[in-house]
Amino acid sequence: MRSRTVRPAPPIHFSLWARISLAIPVIIVLGFIYVPILLIMLLSFQGPQGGATFPIRDPGTLWYRSLTDLSVITDHPDYLGQAVFDFRASIGNSLKLAVTTAVVSTTIAMAAAQAMRSGFRGGRLATYAILLGIVTPGLAVSLGLVTVSSELGITSGLFTTGIVAHIVWTMPFSFLLFMVLFNRFDRQLEEAAYTLGASRLEAFFTVTVPVMKPAVIGSFLFAFMLSFDEYAHSIFIMGADRTLPLMLVSAAQLRITPSIFALGVLIITVSLILLLAYVVNVRRTFRRQELQGA
Amino acid sequence: MLFSFWTGTSVGMHSELTTSNYTNILTGRTFWETVRWTLQVLAIVLACSTIIGVLVAYFAARVVAIEWVRTALVFLLFVPFVVSYVIRMITWIPLFGRAGLLNTALTEANILDEPSDLFLYTSPSMVTALIFLYVAFIIGPTFFKLRQLDEDLLRAAQNLGASPFKTFWSVELPLARPGIVVGWIFVSVMILSDFATERIIGGGLSPLLAGTVWRRAEVLLWPQASAQAAVLVVITLAIAAGLLRFAQLERDL
């Protein structure tokens, strides 16, 4: 029996002119993404006197070092007394929140996707309910949370209101990822495990979880990055604990310093490395699964 | 469980209100002007980013012939999905700001007499920023949809003598529509909840709906902010639901 698979479309032969004109929008989009990123990469190596614009004076890694130790700037002989920002506390807060959010949202999403897979009354309604978390404007979620929590006498903070808003935001993405990968999942694997005498729990941990590893890792990474970068779901509700995006926006409104760029470069680089590692890993896993299946 | 908490929050938001906040807002002219302006910006951004996004997705899916080039291109276009718009917005400032590279270059080349404020802190700059901050979310789903299309259909179109443009217009574009609509939903939702772009790049002079909610909440006018936020949520959900129905996603995905 030959299963009908969708093959990639045949190549179309375009004239050189057609190719060039079709490449223009691509170049514009890539330009708008990468030219600014390249610029802040250069500007993040600005010297102590230089600001957020060209030219670069006395290039060095000063602003990177200032992220962990502000005195590098303030004790510098060329320091002009301009505003500098201390991001350390907010980075710590964001990391703590993002890790917790990622763990919780992966756990809940996997449970929810597992439940949806078996199908139950109201399952579709529940799916829509989960996805509402993506569609609802973050500002409204934050506002709702802060009014309710103050009504209930809950102090807003990182691990009270903050984490709830972030899980409402990240969990639907994790859930979608699990749903997509569960669709590829071969039911017979689990059934084979049952036939061989495994209990449901054993089958879940020895068969389902290992096969779903790409989704678990992906959901963790994705939720982590979403939470770490999230701004709209963070305003009003963090109380005294400021997260990094909050800090970045208020700093950017006051004064743009090269330390903001240095931080931006670090975050972009780390995100790209994580993404690349994940893509490579998933491709390898899928290829192995396909080979084993063949 | 989580969701019940979420409904709890929005119900709580309503319970704080008397109808006077709604009547104040719903009859106020400025509020409806903001709504109209927001929808206008949304329409312009959607139109422009659809054209750009579909062209880019088509290029990546069809014109690029070498597999690793395609992979690399898709990876490069994927960056907006993992880097927050807060950071990407900040990256715009050294390029488009008053003392930014573009202004410096234009004044040095004597095209401009003095640095222009047009590139940052204006409505056109905000619209441009919104287009390029979010266009990737149209490119992504459209690209995946285009790559999924059945070879036989395209071959059939070619065999029947359709030009690449004709094939694109009457076969690929209709079939890629669910992808485009998913992109529209993403972009609409993000623009309706975006209030920082308008402030940092738009200069805060022409607030969008989410921005006015934020301003009210910042000065602790919670009830009014909540009433406006409720309108914002209704508009967002209505647009998302309308688009969903338009695409008949359940059938197509």
Short mmCIF file of N, CA and C in Angstrom, two decimals, chain A residues 4 6-12 14 19 22-23 25-26 28-30 32-37 39-40 43 52-54 108 124 128-129 132 134-141 143-148 151 164 167-168 171 173 222 225 229 231-232 235-236 245 248-249 252-253 256 260-261 264 267-268 271-272 275-276 283, chain B residues 2-3 5-6 8-9 12-13 16 52 55-56 58-59 62-63 71 73 75-88 90-96 99-101 128 132 135 139 147-152 154-155 158 164 189 193 195-196 199-200 210 213-214 217 222 225-226 229 232-233 236-237 240 244 250:
data_model
loop_
_atom_site.label_atom_id
_atom_site.label_comp_id
_atom_site.label_asym_id
_atom_site.label_seq_id
_atom_site.Cartn_x
_atom_site.Cartn_y
_atom_site.Cartn_z
N ARG A 4 -0.18 8.24 0.24
CA ARG A 4 -0.04 9.41 -0.60
C ARG A 4 0.57 10.54 0.22
N VAL A 6 2.38 14.36 0.30
CA VAL A 6 2.44 15.58 -0.48
C VAL A 6 3.90 15.86 -0.78
N ARG A 7 4.22 15.83 -2.08
CA ARG A 7 5.61 16.10 -2.44
C ARG A 7 5.79 17.59 -2.66
N PRO A 8 7.00 18.08 -2.45
CA PRO A 8 7.21 19.51 -2.69
C PRO A 8 6.97 19.85 -4.15
N ALA A 9 6.54 21.07 -4.38
CA ALA A 9 6.17 21.48 -5.72
C ALA A 9 7.37 21.48 -6.66
N PRO A 10 7.11 21.32 -7.95
CA PRO A 10 8.21 21.32 -8.92
C PRO A 10 8.84 22.70 -9.00
N PRO A 11 10.13 22.76 -9.28
CA PRO A 11 10.74 24.08 -9.41
C PRO A 11 10.17 24.82 -10.63
N ILE A 12 9.97 26.10 -10.46
CA ILE A 12 9.50 26.90 -11.58
C ILE A 12 10.71 27.66 -12.09
N PHE A 14 12.33 30.77 -13.43
CA PHE A 14 12.08 32.19 -13.55
C PHE A 14 13.21 32.82 -14.33
N ARG A 19 13.54 36.89 -11.06
CA ARG A 19 14.21 36.58 -9.81
C ARG A 19 14.62 37.83 -9.07
N LEU A 22 11.66 39.77 -7.73
CA LEU A 22 11.02 39.09 -6.59
C LEU A 22 11.90 39.11 -5.36
N ALA A 23 13.22 39.32 -5.57
CA ALA A 23 14.12 39.34 -4.42
C ALA A 23 14.05 40.66 -3.67
N PRO A 25 11.54 42.59 -2.33
CA PRO A 25 10.88 42.63 -1.02
C PRO A 25 11.63 41.85 0.05
N VAL A 26 12.24 40.73 -0.35
CA VAL A 26 13.00 39.94 0.63
C VAL A 26 14.14 40.77 1.19
N ILE A 28 14.34 44.01 1.30
CA ILE A 28 13.82 45.09 2.16
C ILE A 28 13.50 44.54 3.55
N VAL A 29 12.79 43.41 3.60
CA VAL A 29 12.40 42.86 4.91
C VAL A 29 13.65 42.49 5.71
N LEU A 30 14.58 41.78 5.07
CA LEU A 30 15.80 41.40 5.79
C LEU A 30 16.56 42.64 6.24
N PHE A 32 15.29 45.60 7.01
CA PHE A 32 14.64 46.19 8.18
C PHE A 32 14.89 45.37 9.44
N ILE A 33 15.11 44.07 9.28
CA ILE A 33 15.40 43.28 10.48
C ILE A 33 16.86 43.42 10.88
N TYR A 34 17.77 43.30 9.89
CA TYR A 34 19.17 43.11 10.26
C TYR A 34 20.03 44.35 10.27
N VAL A 35 19.69 45.37 9.45
CA VAL A 35 20.52 46.58 9.50
C VAL A 35 20.49 47.20 10.90
N PRO A 36 19.29 47.37 11.50
CA PRO A 36 19.29 47.91 12.87
C PRO A 36 20.05 47.02 13.84
N ILE A 37 19.92 45.69 13.68
CA ILE A 37 20.63 44.80 14.60
C ILE A 37 22.14 44.96 14.45
N LEU A 39 23.67 47.59 13.43
CA LEU A 39 24.04 48.89 13.99
C LEU A 39 24.20 48.82 15.50
N ILE A 40 23.22 48.18 16.18
CA ILE A 40 23.37 48.16 17.64
C ILE A 40 24.54 47.27 18.05
N LEU A 43 27.32 49.70 17.85
CA LEU A 43 27.22 50.74 18.87
C LEU A 43 27.40 50.20 20.28
N ALA A 52 24.55 56.90 22.06
CA ALA A 52 23.88 55.87 21.30
C ALA A 52 23.95 56.12 19.80
N THR A 53 24.78 57.04 19.37
CA THR A 53 24.88 57.31 17.93
C THR A 53 26.33 57.28 17.49
N PHE A 54 26.51 57.29 16.18
CA PHE A 54 27.85 57.32 15.64
C PHE A 54 28.43 58.72 15.77
N ILE A 108 1.46 21.96 32.14
CA ILE A 108 0.02 22.10 31.92
C ILE A 108 -0.33 21.83 30.46
N ARG A 124 -13.48 20.89 22.16
CA ARG A 124 -13.21 21.98 21.23
C ARG A 124 -13.36 23.33 21.92
N TYR A 128 -10.54 26.29 22.32
CA TYR A 128 -10.71 27.72 22.05
C TYR A 128 -10.42 28.54 23.29
N ALA A 129 -10.87 28.02 24.45
CA ALA A 129 -10.66 28.76 25.70
C ALA A 129 -9.16 28.94 25.95
N LEU A 132 -7.65 31.52 23.65
CA LEU A 132 -8.01 32.90 23.96
C LEU A 132 -6.84 33.66 24.60
N ILE A 134 -3.87 33.69 23.73
CA ILE A 134 -3.02 34.34 22.73
C ILE A 134 -3.72 35.57 22.18
N VAL A 135 -5.04 35.44 21.99
CA VAL A 135 -5.77 36.48 21.26
C VAL A 135 -6.04 37.71 22.12
N THR A 136 -6.26 37.48 23.41
CA THR A 136 -6.60 38.62 24.27
C THR A 136 -5.40 39.56 24.43
N PRO A 137 -5.60 40.85 24.22
CA PRO A 137 -4.49 41.78 24.39
C PRO A 137 -3.88 41.68 25.79
N GLY A 138 -2.56 41.61 25.83
CA GLY A 138 -1.87 41.45 27.10
C GLY A 138 -2.19 42.56 28.09
N LEU A 139 -2.37 43.75 27.54
CA LEU A 139 -2.69 44.89 28.38
C LEU A 139 -3.96 44.64 29.16
N ALA A 140 -4.97 44.06 28.49
CA ALA A 140 -6.25 43.80 29.14
C ALA A 140 -6.10 42.72 30.21
N VAL A 141 -5.29 41.70 29.91
CA VAL A 141 -5.05 40.64 30.89
C VAL A 141 -4.40 41.23 32.14
N LEU A 143 -4.37 44.32 33.15
CA LEU A 143 -5.27 45.25 33.83
C LEU A 143 -6.30 44.49 34.65
N GLY A 144 -6.87 43.43 34.03
CA GLY A 144 -7.85 42.62 34.74
C GLY A 144 -7.24 42.01 35.99
N LEU A 145 -6.03 41.44 35.82
CA LEU A 145 -5.39 40.79 36.96
C LEU A 145 -5.12 41.77 38.08
N VAL A 146 -4.64 42.94 37.74
CA VAL A 146 -4.25 43.86 38.80
C VAL A 146 -5.48 44.37 39.54
N THR A 147 -6.58 44.59 38.81
CA THR A 147 -7.78 45.06 39.53
C THR A 147 -8.32 43.96 40.44
N VAL A 148 -8.38 42.73 39.90
CA VAL A 148 -8.91 41.64 40.72
C VAL A 148 -8.03 41.37 41.92
N GLU A 151 -8.46 43.87 44.54
CA GLU A 151 -9.76 43.64 45.17
C GLU A 151 -9.65 42.53 46.22
N VAL A 164 1.01 34.32 36.84
CA VAL A 164 -0.30 33.94 36.27
C VAL A 164 -0.45 34.54 34.88
N ILE A 167 1.81 32.73 32.40
CA ILE A 167 1.38 31.38 32.02
C ILE A 167 0.18 31.44 31.09
N VAL A 168 -0.74 32.36 31.37
CA VAL A 168 -1.87 32.54 30.45
C VAL A 168 -1.37 32.85 29.05
N MET A 171 1.24 29.43 27.83
CA MET A 171 0.68 28.08 27.79
C MET A 171 0.02 27.76 26.45
N PHE A 173 0.79 28.68 23.49
CA PHE A 173 1.81 28.37 22.49
C PHE A 173 2.36 26.96 22.72
N PHE A 222 10.42 27.80 24.06
CA PHE A 222 9.53 28.81 23.52
C PHE A 222 8.89 29.60 24.66
N MET A 225 11.43 31.90 26.25
CA MET A 225 11.75 33.11 25.51
C MET A 225 10.57 34.07 25.50
N ASP A 229 10.85 37.81 27.31
CA ASP A 229 10.74 39.02 26.50
C ASP A 229 9.42 39.76 26.68
N TYR A 231 6.39 42.02 27.42
CA TYR A 231 6.20 43.34 27.98
C TYR A 231 4.75 43.59 28.37
N ALA A 232 3.82 43.35 27.41
CA ALA A 232 2.42 43.72 27.65
C ALA A 232 1.82 42.95 28.83
N ILE A 235 3.17 44.73 32.44
CA ILE A 235 2.95 46.05 33.03
C ILE A 235 1.89 45.96 34.12
N PHE A 236 1.93 46.85 35.03
CA PHE A 236 1.03 46.99 36.19
C PHE A 236 1.18 45.88 37.21
N PRO A 245 12.05 43.51 30.30
CA PRO A 245 11.39 44.35 29.30
C PRO A 245 10.84 45.65 29.88
N LEU A 248 13.75 47.89 30.26
CA LEU A 248 14.28 48.34 28.97
C LEU A 248 13.43 49.46 28.40
N VAL A 249 12.11 49.31 28.45
CA VAL A 249 11.25 50.34 27.86
C VAL A 249 11.37 51.64 28.63
N ALA A 252 14.65 53.15 27.77
CA ALA A 252 14.69 53.68 26.42
C ALA A 252 13.94 55.01 26.32
N GLN A 253 12.94 55.18 27.19
CA GLN A 253 12.21 56.44 27.15
C GLN A 253 13.00 57.57 27.81
N ILE A 256 18.79 56.60 25.83
CA ILE A 256 19.34 55.39 25.23
C ILE A 256 20.83 55.34 25.52
N ILE A 260 22.06 49.46 26.83
CA ILE A 260 20.81 48.88 26.31
C ILE A 260 21.11 48.07 25.06
N PHE A 261 21.99 48.62 24.20
CA PHE A 261 22.35 47.90 22.98
C PHE A 261 23.11 46.62 23.31
N GLY A 264 20.71 44.14 24.35
CA GLY A 264 19.96 43.68 23.17
C GLY A 264 20.76 42.68 22.37
N ILE A 267 20.86 39.35 24.17
CA ILE A 267 19.60 38.61 24.12
C ILE A 267 19.37 38.03 22.72
N ILE A 268 19.62 38.84 21.70
CA ILE A 268 19.42 38.35 20.33
C ILE A 268 20.33 37.16 20.06
N SER A 271 19.13 34.07 21.94
CA SER A 271 17.90 33.55 21.33
C SER A 271 18.22 32.79 20.06
N LEU A 272 19.09 33.37 19.22
CA LEU A 272 19.42 32.73 17.95
C LEU A 272 20.12 31.40 18.17
N LEU A 275 17.56 28.89 19.28
CA LEU A 275 16.70 28.51 18.16
C LEU A 275 17.43 27.55 17.22
N LEU A 276 18.67 27.91 16.89
CA LEU A 276 19.45 27.09 15.98
C LEU A 276 19.64 25.69 16.55
N ARG A 283 15.31 18.41 13.72
CA ARG A 283 15.48 17.81 12.39
C ARG A 283 16.13 16.43 12.51
N LEU B 2 -6.57 27.12 34.51
CA LEU B 2 -5.97 28.41 34.25
C LEU B 2 -6.96 29.35 33.62
N PHE B 3 -7.68 28.76 32.65
CA PHE B 3 -8.59 29.62 31.92
C PHE B 3 -9.67 30.15 32.83
N PHE B 5 -9.36 30.95 35.76
CA PHE B 5 -8.79 32.11 36.44
C PHE B 5 -8.86 33.33 35.54
N TRP B 6 -8.57 33.08 34.26
CA TRP B 6 -8.55 34.20 33.33
C TRP B 6 -9.94 34.81 33.18
N GLY B 8 -12.18 34.66 35.31
CA GLY B 8 -12.36 35.32 36.59
C GLY B 8 -11.84 36.74 36.53
N THR B 9 -10.65 36.89 35.95
CA THR B 9 -10.09 38.22 35.93
C THR B 9 -10.94 39.16 35.09
N GLY B 12 -14.06 39.99 36.88
CA GLY B 12 -13.75 40.91 37.96
C GLY B 12 -13.61 42.33 37.45
N MET B 13 -13.01 42.43 36.27
CA MET B 13 -12.82 43.73 35.68
C MET B 13 -14.18 44.39 35.44
N GLU B 16 -16.18 45.76 38.56
CA GLU B 16 -15.78 47.01 39.17
C GLU B 16 -16.49 48.20 38.56
N ILE B 52 3.81 42.55 1.02
CA ILE B 52 5.23 42.24 1.24
C ILE B 52 5.39 40.79 1.70
N LEU B 55 4.79 38.13 -1.02
CA LEU B 55 5.89 38.12 -1.99
C LEU B 55 7.11 37.42 -1.40
N VAL B 56 7.43 37.74 -0.14
CA VAL B 56 8.60 37.13 0.48
C VAL B 56 8.39 35.63 0.65
N TYR B 58 6.50 33.72 -1.10
CA TYR B 58 6.56 33.10 -2.43
C TYR B 58 8.00 32.94 -2.87
N PHE B 59 8.80 33.98 -2.64
CA PHE B 59 10.21 33.91 -3.01
C PHE B 59 10.88 32.75 -2.29
N ARG B 62 9.22 29.30 -3.60
CA ARG B 62 9.26 28.89 -5.00
C ARG B 62 10.51 29.32 -5.76
N VAL B 63 10.94 30.55 -5.54
CA VAL B 63 12.01 31.06 -6.39
C VAL B 63 13.36 30.49 -5.96
N THR B 71 16.58 27.09 3.66
CA THR B 71 16.62 26.90 5.11
C THR B 71 17.22 28.12 5.80
N LEU B 73 17.41 31.19 4.69
CA LEU B 73 16.52 32.35 4.55
C LEU B 73 15.38 32.28 5.56
N PHE B 75 15.35 30.68 8.33
CA PHE B 75 15.91 30.90 9.67
C PHE B 75 16.09 32.39 9.94
N LEU B 76 16.63 33.09 8.94
CA LEU B 76 16.84 34.53 9.11
C LEU B 76 15.53 35.27 9.32
N LEU B 77 14.50 34.82 8.59
CA LEU B 77 13.20 35.48 8.71
C LEU B 77 12.50 35.11 10.00
N PHE B 78 13.01 34.09 10.68
CA PHE B 78 12.35 33.60 11.88
C PHE B 78 12.71 34.42 13.12
N VAL B 79 13.74 35.21 12.99
CA VAL B 79 14.23 35.96 14.15
C VAL B 79 13.13 36.74 14.88
N PRO B 80 12.23 37.44 14.15
CA PRO B 80 11.20 38.19 14.86
C PRO B 80 10.33 37.33 15.77
N PHE B 81 10.30 36.02 15.51
CA PHE B 81 9.49 35.17 16.37
C PHE B 81 10.14 34.97 17.73
N VAL B 82 11.46 35.09 17.80
CA VAL B 82 12.12 34.80 19.07
C VAL B 82 12.72 36.02 19.74
N VAL B 83 12.83 37.13 19.02
CA VAL B 83 13.38 38.32 19.66
C VAL B 83 12.22 39.29 19.88
N SER B 84 12.07 39.76 21.09
CA SER B 84 10.88 40.53 21.42
C SER B 84 10.84 41.85 20.66
N TYR B 85 9.62 42.35 20.48
CA TYR B 85 9.51 43.61 19.74
C TYR B 85 10.08 44.76 20.53
N VAL B 86 10.18 44.61 21.85
CA VAL B 86 10.78 45.69 22.63
C VAL B 86 12.22 45.91 22.19
N ILE B 87 12.96 44.80 22.06
CA ILE B 87 14.35 44.93 21.66
C ILE B 87 14.47 45.36 20.21
N ARG B 88 13.62 44.80 19.35
CA ARG B 88 13.72 45.17 17.94
C ARG B 88 13.36 46.63 17.74
N ILE B 90 13.94 49.00 19.91
CA ILE B 90 15.07 49.80 20.37
C ILE B 90 16.16 49.84 19.30
N THR B 91 16.28 48.74 18.54
CA THR B 91 17.31 48.72 17.50
C THR B 91 17.02 49.75 16.41
N TRP B 92 15.79 50.23 16.32
CA TRP B 92 15.48 51.20 15.26
C TRP B 92 16.06 52.58 15.55
N ILE B 93 16.21 52.88 16.83
CA ILE B 93 16.52 54.25 17.19
C ILE B 93 17.85 54.75 16.60
N PRO B 94 18.94 53.96 16.69
CA PRO B 94 20.19 54.50 16.13
C PRO B 94 20.13 54.67 14.61
N LEU B 95 19.20 53.98 13.95
CA LEU B 95 19.14 54.11 12.50
C LEU B 95 18.26 55.29 12.10
N PHE B 96 17.10 55.41 12.75
CA PHE B 96 16.13 56.38 12.26
C PHE B 96 16.00 57.63 13.13
N ALA B 99 19.53 61.90 15.51
CA ALA B 99 20.98 61.84 15.31
C ALA B 99 21.39 60.50 14.72
N GLY B 100 20.42 59.79 14.17
CA GLY B 100 20.69 58.45 13.68
C GLY B 100 21.43 58.44 12.36
N LEU B 101 21.75 57.23 11.93
CA LEU B 101 22.60 57.05 10.76
C LEU B 101 21.94 57.59 9.50
N THR B 128 5.30 52.33 9.50
CA THR B 128 6.41 51.55 8.92
C THR B 128 6.95 50.56 9.95
N PHE B 132 7.07 46.37 9.62
CA PHE B 132 8.25 45.52 9.59
C PHE B 132 8.49 44.78 10.90
N VAL B 135 5.65 41.82 10.00
CA VAL B 135 5.42 41.16 8.70
C VAL B 135 5.84 39.70 8.73
N ILE B 139 4.60 36.18 6.81
CA ILE B 139 5.49 35.37 5.98
C ILE B 139 5.48 33.92 6.44
N ARG B 147 4.52 25.67 0.95
CA ARG B 147 5.37 24.48 0.84
C ARG B 147 4.56 23.20 0.92
N GLN B 148 3.36 23.29 1.48
CA GLN B 148 2.54 22.08 1.64
C GLN B 148 1.74 21.74 0.40
N LEU B 149 1.67 22.66 -0.55
CA LEU B 149 0.78 22.45 -1.69
C LEU B 149 1.21 21.22 -2.49
N ASP B 150 0.22 20.59 -3.08
CA ASP B 150 0.48 19.36 -3.80
C ASP B 150 1.15 19.64 -5.15
N GLU B 151 2.20 18.89 -5.38
CA GLU B 151 2.96 19.04 -6.61
C GLU B 151 2.07 18.87 -7.84
N ASP B 152 1.16 17.89 -7.77
CA ASP B 152 0.36 17.55 -8.95
C ASP B 152 -0.49 18.73 -9.41
N LEU B 154 0.17 21.94 -9.11
CA LEU B 154 0.97 22.94 -9.79
C LEU B 154 1.41 22.44 -11.16
N ARG B 155 1.74 21.14 -11.19
CA ARG B 155 2.14 20.56 -12.47
C ARG B 155 0.96 20.65 -13.45
N GLN B 158 0.70 24.05 -14.77
CA GLN B 158 1.74 24.33 -15.77
C GLN B 158 1.44 23.62 -17.08
N PRO B 164 3.67 31.34 -14.63
CA PRO B 164 3.88 31.33 -13.17
C PRO B 164 2.95 32.29 -12.46
N VAL B 189 -3.99 40.98 16.21
CA VAL B 189 -3.96 40.87 17.67
C VAL B 189 -2.77 41.64 18.23
N SER B 193 -2.83 45.08 20.57
CA SER B 193 -2.34 45.11 21.96
C SER B 193 -1.01 45.84 22.09
N PHE B 195 1.30 48.88 22.52
CA PHE B 195 1.21 50.29 22.92
C PHE B 195 2.59 50.89 23.08
N ALA B 196 3.62 50.06 23.02
CA ALA B 196 4.96 50.59 23.22
C ALA B 196 5.53 51.16 21.92
N ARG B 199 4.50 54.56 21.42
CA ARG B 199 5.12 55.51 22.33
C ARG B 199 6.60 55.76 22.00
N ILE B 200 7.31 54.67 21.70
CA ILE B 200 8.75 54.84 21.48
C ILE B 200 9.05 55.30 20.06
N ALA B 210 -4.81 50.68 22.43
CA ALA B 210 -4.14 50.12 23.60
C ALA B 210 -3.36 51.19 24.35
N VAL B 213 -5.62 53.12 26.65
CA VAL B 213 -5.90 52.33 27.85
C VAL B 213 -4.73 52.46 28.83
N TRP B 214 -3.54 52.35 28.27
CA TRP B 214 -2.35 52.41 29.12
C TRP B 214 -2.26 53.76 29.82
N ALA B 217 -4.64 53.94 32.64
CA ALA B 217 -4.26 53.10 33.76
C ALA B 217 -3.06 53.68 34.50
N TRP B 222 -8.39 53.46 36.96
CA TRP B 222 -8.63 52.05 36.67
C TRP B 222 -9.98 51.78 36.02
N ALA B 225 -10.01 52.89 32.43
CA ALA B 225 -9.09 52.06 31.67
C ALA B 225 -9.71 50.69 31.42
N SER B 226 -10.36 50.15 32.46
CA SER B 226 -10.96 48.82 32.31
C SER B 226 -12.08 48.83 31.29
N ALA B 229 -10.49 48.90 28.05
CA ALA B 229 -9.85 47.62 27.78
C ALA B 229 -10.89 46.59 27.36
N LEU B 232 -11.60 47.14 23.90
CA LEU B 232 -10.45 46.63 23.14
C LEU B 232 -10.53 45.12 22.96
N VAL B 233 -10.85 44.42 24.06
CA VAL B 233 -10.94 42.96 23.99
C VAL B 233 -12.05 42.55 23.02
N THR B 236 -10.89 43.10 19.48
CA THR B 236 -9.89 42.10 19.10
C THR B 236 -10.54 40.75 18.82
N LEU B 237 -11.39 40.31 19.76
CA LEU B 237 -12.01 39.00 19.58
C LEU B 237 -12.91 39.00 18.35
N ALA B 240 -10.65 38.70 15.32
CA ALA B 240 -10.08 37.35 15.24
C ALA B 240 -11.14 36.34 14.82
N LEU B 244 -11.25 34.15 11.45
CA LEU B 244 -11.30 32.68 11.56
C LEU B 244 -12.39 32.11 10.67
N GLU B 250 -10.69 25.40 10.43
CA GLU B 250 -10.82 24.03 10.89
C GLU B 250 -10.81 23.06 9.73
#
